[in-house]
GROMACS .gro file of C-alpha atoms in nm:
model
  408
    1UNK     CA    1  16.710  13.353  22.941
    2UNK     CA    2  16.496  13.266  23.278
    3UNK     CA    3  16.567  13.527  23.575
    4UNK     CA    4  16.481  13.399  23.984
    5UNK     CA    5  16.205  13.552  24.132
    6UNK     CA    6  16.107  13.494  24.502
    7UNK     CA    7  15.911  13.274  24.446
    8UNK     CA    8  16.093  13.044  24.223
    9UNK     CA    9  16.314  12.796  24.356
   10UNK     CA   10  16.697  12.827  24.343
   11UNK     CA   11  16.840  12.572  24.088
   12UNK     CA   12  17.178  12.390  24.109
   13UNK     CA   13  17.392  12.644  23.905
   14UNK     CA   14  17.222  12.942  24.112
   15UNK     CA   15  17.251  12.745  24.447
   16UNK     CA   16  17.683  12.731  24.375
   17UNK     CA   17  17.662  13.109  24.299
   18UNK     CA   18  17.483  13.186  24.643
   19UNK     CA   19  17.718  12.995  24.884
   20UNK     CA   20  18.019  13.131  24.821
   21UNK     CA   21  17.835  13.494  24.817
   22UNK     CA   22  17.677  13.371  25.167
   23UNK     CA   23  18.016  13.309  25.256
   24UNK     CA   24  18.198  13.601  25.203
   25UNK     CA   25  17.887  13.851  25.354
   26UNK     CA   26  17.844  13.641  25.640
   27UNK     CA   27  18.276  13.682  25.667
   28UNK     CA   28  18.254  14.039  25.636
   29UNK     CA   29  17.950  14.105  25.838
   30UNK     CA   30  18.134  13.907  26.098
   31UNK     CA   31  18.462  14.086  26.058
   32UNK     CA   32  18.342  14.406  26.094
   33UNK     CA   33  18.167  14.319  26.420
   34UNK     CA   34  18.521  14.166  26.590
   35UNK     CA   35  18.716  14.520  26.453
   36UNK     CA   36  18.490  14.781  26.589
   37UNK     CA   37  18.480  14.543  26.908
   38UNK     CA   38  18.861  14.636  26.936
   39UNK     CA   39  18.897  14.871  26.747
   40UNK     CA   40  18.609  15.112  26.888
   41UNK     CA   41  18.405  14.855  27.215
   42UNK     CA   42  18.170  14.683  27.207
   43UNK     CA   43  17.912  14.931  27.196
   44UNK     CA   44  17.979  15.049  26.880
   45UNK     CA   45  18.057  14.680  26.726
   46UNK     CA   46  17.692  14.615  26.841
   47UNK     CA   47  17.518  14.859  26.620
   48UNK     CA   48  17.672  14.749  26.329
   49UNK     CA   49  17.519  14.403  26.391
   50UNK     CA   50  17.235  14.602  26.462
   51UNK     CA   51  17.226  14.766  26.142
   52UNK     CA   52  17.283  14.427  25.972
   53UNK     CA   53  17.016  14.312  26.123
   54UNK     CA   54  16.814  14.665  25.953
   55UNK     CA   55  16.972  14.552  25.631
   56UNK     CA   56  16.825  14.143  25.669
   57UNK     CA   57  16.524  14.297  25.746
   58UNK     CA   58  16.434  14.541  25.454
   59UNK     CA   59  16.571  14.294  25.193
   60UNK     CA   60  16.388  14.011  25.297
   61UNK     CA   61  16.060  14.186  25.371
   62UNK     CA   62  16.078  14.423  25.113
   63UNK     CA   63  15.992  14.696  25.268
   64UNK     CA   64  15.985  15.032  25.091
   65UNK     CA   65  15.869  15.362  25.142
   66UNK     CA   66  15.879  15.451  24.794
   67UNK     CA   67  15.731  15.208  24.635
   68UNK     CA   68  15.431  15.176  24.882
   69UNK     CA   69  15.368  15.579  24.829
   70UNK     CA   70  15.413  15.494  24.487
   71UNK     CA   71  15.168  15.193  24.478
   72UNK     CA   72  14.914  15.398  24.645
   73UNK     CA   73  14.981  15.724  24.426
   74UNK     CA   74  14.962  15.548  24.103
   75UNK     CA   75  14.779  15.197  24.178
   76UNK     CA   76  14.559  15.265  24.411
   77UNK     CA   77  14.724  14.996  24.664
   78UNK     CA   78  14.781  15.095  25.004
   79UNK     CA   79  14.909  14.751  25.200
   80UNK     CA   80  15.259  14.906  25.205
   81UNK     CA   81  15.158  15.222  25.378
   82UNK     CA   82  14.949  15.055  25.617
   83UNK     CA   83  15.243  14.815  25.701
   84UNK     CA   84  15.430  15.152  25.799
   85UNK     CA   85  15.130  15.285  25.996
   86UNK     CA   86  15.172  14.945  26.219
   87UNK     CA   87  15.599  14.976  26.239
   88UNK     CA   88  15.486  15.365  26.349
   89UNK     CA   89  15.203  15.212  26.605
   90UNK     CA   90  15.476  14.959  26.739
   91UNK     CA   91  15.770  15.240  26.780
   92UNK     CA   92  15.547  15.484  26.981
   93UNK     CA   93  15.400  15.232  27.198
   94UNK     CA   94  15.764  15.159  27.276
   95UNK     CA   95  15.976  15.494  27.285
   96UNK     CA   96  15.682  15.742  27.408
   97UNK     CA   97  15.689  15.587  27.771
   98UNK     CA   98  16.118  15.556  27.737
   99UNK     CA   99  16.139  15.917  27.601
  100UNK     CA  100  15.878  16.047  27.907
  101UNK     CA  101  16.110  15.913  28.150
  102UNK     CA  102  16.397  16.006  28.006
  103UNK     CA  103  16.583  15.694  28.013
  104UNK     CA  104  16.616  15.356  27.888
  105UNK     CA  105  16.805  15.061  28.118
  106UNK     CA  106  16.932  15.334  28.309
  107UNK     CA  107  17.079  15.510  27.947
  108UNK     CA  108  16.988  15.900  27.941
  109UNK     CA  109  16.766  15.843  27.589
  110UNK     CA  110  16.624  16.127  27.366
  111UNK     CA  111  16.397  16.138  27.033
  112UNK     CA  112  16.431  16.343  26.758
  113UNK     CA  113  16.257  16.669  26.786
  114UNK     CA  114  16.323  16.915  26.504
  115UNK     CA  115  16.170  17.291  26.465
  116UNK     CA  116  15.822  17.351  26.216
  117UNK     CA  117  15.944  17.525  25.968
  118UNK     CA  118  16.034  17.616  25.597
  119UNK     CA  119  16.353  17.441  25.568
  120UNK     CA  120  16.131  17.124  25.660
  121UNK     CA  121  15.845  17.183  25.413
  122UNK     CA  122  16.058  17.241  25.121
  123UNK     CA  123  16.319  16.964  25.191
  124UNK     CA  124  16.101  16.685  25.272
  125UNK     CA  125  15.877  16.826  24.915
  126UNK     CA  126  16.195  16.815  24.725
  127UNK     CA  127  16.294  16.452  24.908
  128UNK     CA  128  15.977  16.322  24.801
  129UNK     CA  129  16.046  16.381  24.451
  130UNK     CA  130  16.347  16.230  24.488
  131UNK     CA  131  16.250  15.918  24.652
  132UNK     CA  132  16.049  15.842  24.258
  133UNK     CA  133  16.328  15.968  24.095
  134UNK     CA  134  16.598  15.785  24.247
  135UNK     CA  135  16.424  15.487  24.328
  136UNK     CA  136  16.438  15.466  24.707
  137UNK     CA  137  16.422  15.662  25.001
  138UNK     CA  138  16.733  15.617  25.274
  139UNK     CA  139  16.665  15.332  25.380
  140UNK     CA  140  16.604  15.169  25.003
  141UNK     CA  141  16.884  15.325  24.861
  142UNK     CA  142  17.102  15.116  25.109
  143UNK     CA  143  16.915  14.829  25.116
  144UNK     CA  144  16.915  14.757  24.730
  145UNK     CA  145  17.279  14.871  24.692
  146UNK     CA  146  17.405  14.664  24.919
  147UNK     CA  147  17.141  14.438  24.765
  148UNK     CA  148  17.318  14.395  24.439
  149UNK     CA  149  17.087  14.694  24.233
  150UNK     CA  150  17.410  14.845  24.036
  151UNK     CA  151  17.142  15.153  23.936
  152UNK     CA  152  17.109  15.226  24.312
  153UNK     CA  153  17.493  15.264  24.361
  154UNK     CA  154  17.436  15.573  24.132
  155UNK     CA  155  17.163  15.676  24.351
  156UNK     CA  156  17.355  15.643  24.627
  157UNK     CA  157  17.672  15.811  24.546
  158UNK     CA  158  17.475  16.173  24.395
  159UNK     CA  159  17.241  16.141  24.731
  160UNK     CA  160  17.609  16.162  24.916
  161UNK     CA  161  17.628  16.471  24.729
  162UNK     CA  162  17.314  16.659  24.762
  163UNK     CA  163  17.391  16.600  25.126
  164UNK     CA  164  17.705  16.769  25.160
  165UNK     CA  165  17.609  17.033  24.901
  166UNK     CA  166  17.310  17.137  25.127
  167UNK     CA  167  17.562  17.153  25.442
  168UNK     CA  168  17.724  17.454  25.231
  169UNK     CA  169  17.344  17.682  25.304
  170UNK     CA  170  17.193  17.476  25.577
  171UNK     CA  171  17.268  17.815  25.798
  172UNK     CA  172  17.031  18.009  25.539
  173UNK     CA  173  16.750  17.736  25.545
  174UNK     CA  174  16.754  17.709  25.905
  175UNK     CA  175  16.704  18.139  25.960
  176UNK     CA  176  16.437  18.081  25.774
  177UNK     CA  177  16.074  18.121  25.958
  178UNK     CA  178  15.980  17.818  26.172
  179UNK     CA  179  15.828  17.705  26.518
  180UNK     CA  180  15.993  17.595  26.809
  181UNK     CA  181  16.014  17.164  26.830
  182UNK     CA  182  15.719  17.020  26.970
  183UNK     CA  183  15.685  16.668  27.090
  184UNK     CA  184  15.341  16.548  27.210
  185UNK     CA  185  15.529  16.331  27.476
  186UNK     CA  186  15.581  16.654  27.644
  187UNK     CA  187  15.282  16.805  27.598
  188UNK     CA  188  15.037  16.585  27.690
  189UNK     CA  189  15.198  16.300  27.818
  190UNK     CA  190  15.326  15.948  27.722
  191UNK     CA  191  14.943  15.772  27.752
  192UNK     CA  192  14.760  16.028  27.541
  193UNK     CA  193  15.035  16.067  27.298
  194UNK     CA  194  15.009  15.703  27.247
  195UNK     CA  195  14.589  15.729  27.190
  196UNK     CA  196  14.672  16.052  26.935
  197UNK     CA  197  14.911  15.895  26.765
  198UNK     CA  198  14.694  15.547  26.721
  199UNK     CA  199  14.435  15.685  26.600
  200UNK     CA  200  14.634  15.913  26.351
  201UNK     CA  201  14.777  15.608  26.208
  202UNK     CA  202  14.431  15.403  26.223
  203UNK     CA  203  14.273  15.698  26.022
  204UNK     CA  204  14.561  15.696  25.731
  205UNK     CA  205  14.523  15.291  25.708
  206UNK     CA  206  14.110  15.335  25.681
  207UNK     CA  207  14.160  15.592  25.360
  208UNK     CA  208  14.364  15.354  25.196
  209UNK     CA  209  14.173  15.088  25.260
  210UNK     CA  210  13.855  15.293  25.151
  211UNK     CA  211  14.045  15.407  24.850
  212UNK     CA  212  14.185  15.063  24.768
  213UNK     CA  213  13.844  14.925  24.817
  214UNK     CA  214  13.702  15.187  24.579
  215UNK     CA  215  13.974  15.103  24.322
  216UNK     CA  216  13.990  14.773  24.303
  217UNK     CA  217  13.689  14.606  24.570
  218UNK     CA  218  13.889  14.408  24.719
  219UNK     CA  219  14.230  14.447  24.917
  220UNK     CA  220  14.537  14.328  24.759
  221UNK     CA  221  14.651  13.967  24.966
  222UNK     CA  222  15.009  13.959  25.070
  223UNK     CA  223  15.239  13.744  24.817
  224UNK     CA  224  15.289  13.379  24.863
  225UNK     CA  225  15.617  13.219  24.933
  226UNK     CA  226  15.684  12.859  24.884
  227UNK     CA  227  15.919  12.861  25.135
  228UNK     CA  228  15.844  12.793  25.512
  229UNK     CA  229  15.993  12.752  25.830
  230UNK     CA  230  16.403  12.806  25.867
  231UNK     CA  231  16.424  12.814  25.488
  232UNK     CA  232  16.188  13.135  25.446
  233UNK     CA  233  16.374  13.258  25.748
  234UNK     CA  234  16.670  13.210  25.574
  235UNK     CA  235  16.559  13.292  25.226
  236UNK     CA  236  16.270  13.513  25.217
  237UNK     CA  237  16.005  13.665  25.122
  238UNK     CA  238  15.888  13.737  25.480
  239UNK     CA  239  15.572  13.897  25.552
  240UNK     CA  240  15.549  14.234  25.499
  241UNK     CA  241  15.373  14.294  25.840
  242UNK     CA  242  15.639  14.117  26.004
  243UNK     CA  243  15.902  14.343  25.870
  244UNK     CA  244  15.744  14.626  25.995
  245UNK     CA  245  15.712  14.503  26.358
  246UNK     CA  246  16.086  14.367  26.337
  247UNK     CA  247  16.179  14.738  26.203
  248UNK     CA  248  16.002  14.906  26.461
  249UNK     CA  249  16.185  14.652  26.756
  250UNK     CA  250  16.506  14.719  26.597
  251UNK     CA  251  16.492  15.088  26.606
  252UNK     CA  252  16.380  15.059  27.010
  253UNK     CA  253  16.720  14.877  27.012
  254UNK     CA  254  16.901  15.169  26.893
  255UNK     CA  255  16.728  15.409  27.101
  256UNK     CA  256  16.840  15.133  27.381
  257UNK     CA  257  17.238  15.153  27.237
  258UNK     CA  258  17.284  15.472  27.065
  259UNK     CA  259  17.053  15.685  27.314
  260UNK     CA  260  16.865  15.839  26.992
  261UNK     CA  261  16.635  15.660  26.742
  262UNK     CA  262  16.778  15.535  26.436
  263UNK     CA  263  16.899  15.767  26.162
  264UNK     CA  264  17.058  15.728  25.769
  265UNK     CA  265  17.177  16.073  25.622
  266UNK     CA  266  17.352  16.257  25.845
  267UNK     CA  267  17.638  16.021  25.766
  268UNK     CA  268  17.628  16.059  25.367
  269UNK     CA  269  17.703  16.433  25.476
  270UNK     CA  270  17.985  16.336  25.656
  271UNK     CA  271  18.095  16.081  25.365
  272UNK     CA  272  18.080  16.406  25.127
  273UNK     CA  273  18.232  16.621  25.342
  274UNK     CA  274  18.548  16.371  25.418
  275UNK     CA  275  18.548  16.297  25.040
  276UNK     CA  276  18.570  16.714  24.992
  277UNK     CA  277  18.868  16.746  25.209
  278UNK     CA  278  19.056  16.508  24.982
  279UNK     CA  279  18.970  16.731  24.712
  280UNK     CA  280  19.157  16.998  24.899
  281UNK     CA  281  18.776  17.181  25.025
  282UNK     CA  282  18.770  17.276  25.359
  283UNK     CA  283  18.401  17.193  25.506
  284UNK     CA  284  18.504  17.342  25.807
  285UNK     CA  285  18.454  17.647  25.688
  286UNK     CA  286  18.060  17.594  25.698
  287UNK     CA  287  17.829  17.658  25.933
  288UNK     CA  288  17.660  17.335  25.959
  289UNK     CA  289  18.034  17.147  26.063
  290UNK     CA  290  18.103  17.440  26.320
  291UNK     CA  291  17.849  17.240  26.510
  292UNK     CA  292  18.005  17.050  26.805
  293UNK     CA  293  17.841  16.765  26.730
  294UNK     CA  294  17.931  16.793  26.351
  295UNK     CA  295  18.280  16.910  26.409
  296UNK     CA  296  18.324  16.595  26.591
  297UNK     CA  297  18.245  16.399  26.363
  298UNK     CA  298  18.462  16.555  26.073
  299UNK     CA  299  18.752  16.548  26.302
  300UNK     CA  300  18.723  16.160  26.358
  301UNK     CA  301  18.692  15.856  26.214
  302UNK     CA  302  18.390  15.695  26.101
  303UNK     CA  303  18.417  15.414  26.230
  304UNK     CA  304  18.328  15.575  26.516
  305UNK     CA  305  18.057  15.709  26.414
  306UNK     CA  306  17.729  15.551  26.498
  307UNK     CA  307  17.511  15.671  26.184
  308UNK     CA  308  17.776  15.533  25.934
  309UNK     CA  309  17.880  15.216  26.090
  310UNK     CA  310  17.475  15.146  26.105
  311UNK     CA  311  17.512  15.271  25.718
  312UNK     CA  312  17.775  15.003  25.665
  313UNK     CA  313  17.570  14.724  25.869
  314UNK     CA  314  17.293  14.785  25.671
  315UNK     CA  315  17.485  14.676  25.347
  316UNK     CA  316  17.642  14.441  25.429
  317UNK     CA  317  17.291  14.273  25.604
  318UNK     CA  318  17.102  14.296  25.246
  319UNK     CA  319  17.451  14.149  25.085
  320UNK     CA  320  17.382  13.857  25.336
  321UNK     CA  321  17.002  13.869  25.246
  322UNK     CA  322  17.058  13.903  24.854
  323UNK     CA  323  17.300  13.605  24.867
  324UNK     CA  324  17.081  13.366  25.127
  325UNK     CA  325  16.792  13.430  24.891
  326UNK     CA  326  17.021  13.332  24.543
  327UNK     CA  327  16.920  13.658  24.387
  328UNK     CA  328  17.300  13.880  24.377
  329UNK     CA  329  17.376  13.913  23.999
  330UNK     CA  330  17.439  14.295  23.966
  331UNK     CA  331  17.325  14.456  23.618
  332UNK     CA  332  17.502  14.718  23.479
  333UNK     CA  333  17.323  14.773  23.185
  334UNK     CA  334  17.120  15.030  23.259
  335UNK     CA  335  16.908  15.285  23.010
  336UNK     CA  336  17.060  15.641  23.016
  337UNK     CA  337  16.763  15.783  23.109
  338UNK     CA  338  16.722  15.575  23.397
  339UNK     CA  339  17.072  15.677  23.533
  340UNK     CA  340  16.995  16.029  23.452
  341UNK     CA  341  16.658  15.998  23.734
  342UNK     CA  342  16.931  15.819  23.931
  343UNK     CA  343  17.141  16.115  23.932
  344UNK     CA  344  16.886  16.388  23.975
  345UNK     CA  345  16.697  16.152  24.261
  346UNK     CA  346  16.966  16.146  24.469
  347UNK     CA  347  17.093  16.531  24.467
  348UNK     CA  348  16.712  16.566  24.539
  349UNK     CA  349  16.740  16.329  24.778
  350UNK     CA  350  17.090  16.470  24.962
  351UNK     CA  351  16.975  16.827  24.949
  352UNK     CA  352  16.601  16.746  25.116
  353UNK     CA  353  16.692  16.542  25.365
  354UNK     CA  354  16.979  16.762  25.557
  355UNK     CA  355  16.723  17.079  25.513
  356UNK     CA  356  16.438  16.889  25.647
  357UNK     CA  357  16.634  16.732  25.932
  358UNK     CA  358  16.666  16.405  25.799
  359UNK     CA  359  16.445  16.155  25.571
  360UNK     CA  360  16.220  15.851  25.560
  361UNK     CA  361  16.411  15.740  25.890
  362UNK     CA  362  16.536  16.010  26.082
  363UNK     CA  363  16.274  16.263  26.010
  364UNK     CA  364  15.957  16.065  25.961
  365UNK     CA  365  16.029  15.720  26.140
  366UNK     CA  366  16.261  15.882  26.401
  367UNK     CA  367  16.032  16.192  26.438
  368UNK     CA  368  15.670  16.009  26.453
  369UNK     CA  369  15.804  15.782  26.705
  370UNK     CA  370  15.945  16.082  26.872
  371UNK     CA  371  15.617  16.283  26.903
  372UNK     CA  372  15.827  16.552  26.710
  373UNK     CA  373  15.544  16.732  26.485
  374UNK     CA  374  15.826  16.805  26.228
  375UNK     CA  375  15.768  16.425  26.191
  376UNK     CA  376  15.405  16.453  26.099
  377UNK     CA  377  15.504  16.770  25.851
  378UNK     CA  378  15.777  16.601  25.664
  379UNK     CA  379  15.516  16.283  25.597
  380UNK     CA  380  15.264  16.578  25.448
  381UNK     CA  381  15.513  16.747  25.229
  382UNK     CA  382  15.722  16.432  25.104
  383UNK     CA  383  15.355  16.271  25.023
  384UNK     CA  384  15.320  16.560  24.781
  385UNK     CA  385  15.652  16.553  24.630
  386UNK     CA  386  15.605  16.231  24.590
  387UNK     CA  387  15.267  16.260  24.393
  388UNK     CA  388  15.475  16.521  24.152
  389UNK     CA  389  15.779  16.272  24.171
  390UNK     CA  390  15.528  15.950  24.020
  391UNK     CA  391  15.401  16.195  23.764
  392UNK     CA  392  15.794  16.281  23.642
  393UNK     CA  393  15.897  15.891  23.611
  394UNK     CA  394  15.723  15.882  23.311
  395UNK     CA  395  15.972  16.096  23.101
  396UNK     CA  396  16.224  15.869  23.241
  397UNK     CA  397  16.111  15.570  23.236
  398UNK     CA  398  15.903  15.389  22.945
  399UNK     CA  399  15.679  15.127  23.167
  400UNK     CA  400  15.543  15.436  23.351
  401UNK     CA  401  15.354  15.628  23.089
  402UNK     CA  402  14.995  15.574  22.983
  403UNK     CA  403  14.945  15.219  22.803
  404UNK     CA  404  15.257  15.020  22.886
  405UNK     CA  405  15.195  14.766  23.180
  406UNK     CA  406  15.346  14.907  23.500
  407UNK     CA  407  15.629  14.800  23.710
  408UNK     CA  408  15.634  14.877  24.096
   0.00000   0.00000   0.00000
């Protein structure tokens, strides 16, 4: 049996598969828009687009965190974690002077600035872990889900709950010791923030290049796609450089819309935490939903809440981009060990994230282009767990152990 790749073109059978499927994501991504227009304004109707357009974005550029931490850990590659070292150059050239004044178009705006501690070390360590475990990060788990990757649905639905579990101590982990938040923007100002940061980020992309070079001589070239123009729009795969500029504009739009940067996880809490009450569990109960912005939440709908209609966006934009590119044919056959890392991945993943104050996005994309040192911490520590996370894989899965030709 043949299987597409991206770069093989779509054949007749595959091409009646995909326009139906194009159909019915483009109908749904289009539906949601018009109800949350009514339903909730327009304000709220535009960030789902907005995270559709998130969702487009990763699928067609492929852009993962895992799997370029991964690349580098194991391979010795480092083109994907250079790509994020230019999305992070683009986002703080564009929120440090917003964040300095304090407002965007005449919207009150405000990063994401967390506190130094222990709670941040250990959950971004354990996250990291997760991230090889489970497969993806935030941001891939939602992407390839919505994607048509049936494994990451398991993922998915375990990092839900590692994310409400950790709401039931995130008092204890927070009265734990840690520093007050500290953004550069404050301290030294929008201009030399923006030189710090730069050349933080231009020092990370020379040691993988250095280490890359070491490796392998040369650096790896970016994949070639036999599609151009509208149809590679359309289709993918776009350049992974591009993707990381797009990401970086999109999450300036948020900060435009929402007021904050972009953010994933705080809404699988609230997922887990609505599912609980079904269950007759009352989250309320908890510190962490005594919060007034928490409590909020739980109280309402969420649809009317921006994380999780962004969430929703963001599936339904990589069902659009899975189906444009011909490539949605879900497999459910998957090894029981591999479900198994799936399961353990994403509790890892759940629990890390909420005690480290988010994840890939909220914590490290959010928090770099913040100026929030947390931000810089959490990249440390999830680097390591990652390194412990690649080393795990291999009692999971077979193509990762010494011998067997690799996967990425």
């Amino acid at each position: 049996m043949t299987t597409t790749t991206l770069s093989e073109p779509l054949g007749t059978s595959e091409r009646r598969v995909a326009g139906p499927a194009v159909l019915t994501a483009s109908g749904l991504v289009l539906l949601g828009a018009l109800v949350l227009a009514f339903g909730y304004g327009p304000g709220i109707a535009a960030l789902f687009v907005v995270g559709g357009a998130f969702g487009l974005v990763l699928y067609h550029a492929a852009f993962g965190f895992t799997s370029a931490w991964r690349n580098l850990i194991r391979d010795g590659r480092g083109r994907g974690l250079r790509a994020q070292m230019v999305m992070l150059a683009v986002a703080v050239a564009l929120f440090f002077p917003a964040l300095a004044a304090g407002s965007l178009f005449g919207q009150p705006v405000a990063g994401f600035v967390s506190p130094i501690g222990v709670s941040v070390l250990v959950g971004a360590f354990i996250f990291g872990i997760g991230m090889q475990l489970g497969g993806g990060c935030a941001s891939g788990t939602l992407y390839t889900a919505g994607g048509g990757n049936a494994r990451m649905l398991i993922t998915l639905f375990f990092f839900i709950v590692g994310s409400v579990l950790a709401t039931v101590h995130f008092d204890w982990w927070t009265a734990l010791p840690a520093f007050a938040p500290v953004s550069i923007v404050t301290v030294f100002g929008a201009p030399v923030a923006i030189v710090l940061s730069f050349a933080l980020f231009a020092a990370i992309a020379l040691v993988t290049v250095l280490v890359e070079r070491r490796r392998h001589g040369t650096l790896e070239r970016a994949e070639h796609s036999p599609h151009t123009g509208l149809s590679r729009f359309a289709r993918g795969p776009w350049p992974l450089i591009a993707g990381a500029v797009l990401l970086a504009l999109l999450n300036f739009v948020t900060l435009a819309l929402a007021g904050r940067p972009w953010g994933i996880t705080s809404a699988f809490a609230l997922w887990g935490a609505k599912g609980a009450q079904l269950f007759g569990i009352d989250p309320t109960a908890w510190a962490y939903w005594q919060q007034p912005g928490n409590a909020t939440a739980l109280s309402s709908s969420v649809f009317s809440d921006v994380t999780s209609v962004m969430n929703f966006g963001i599936i339904l934009g990589a069902l659009l981009a899975s189906a444009l590119a011909g490539r949605l044919a879900p497999n459910f056959a998957i090894p029981r060990r591999s479900v198994l890392a799936a399961v353990i991945g994403g509790l890892l993943l759940g629990y890390g994230a909420r005690i480290a104050f988010g994840c890939n996005i909220g914590a490290y994309f959010g928090g770099i282009a913040s100026g929030s040192l947390h931000g810089w911490l959490w990249l440390a520590a999830a680097y390591l767990g990652s390194m412990l996370g690649v080393r795990l894989r291999r009692f999971f899965f077979v193509d990762e152990r010494p011998g067997v030709a690799k996967t990425a």
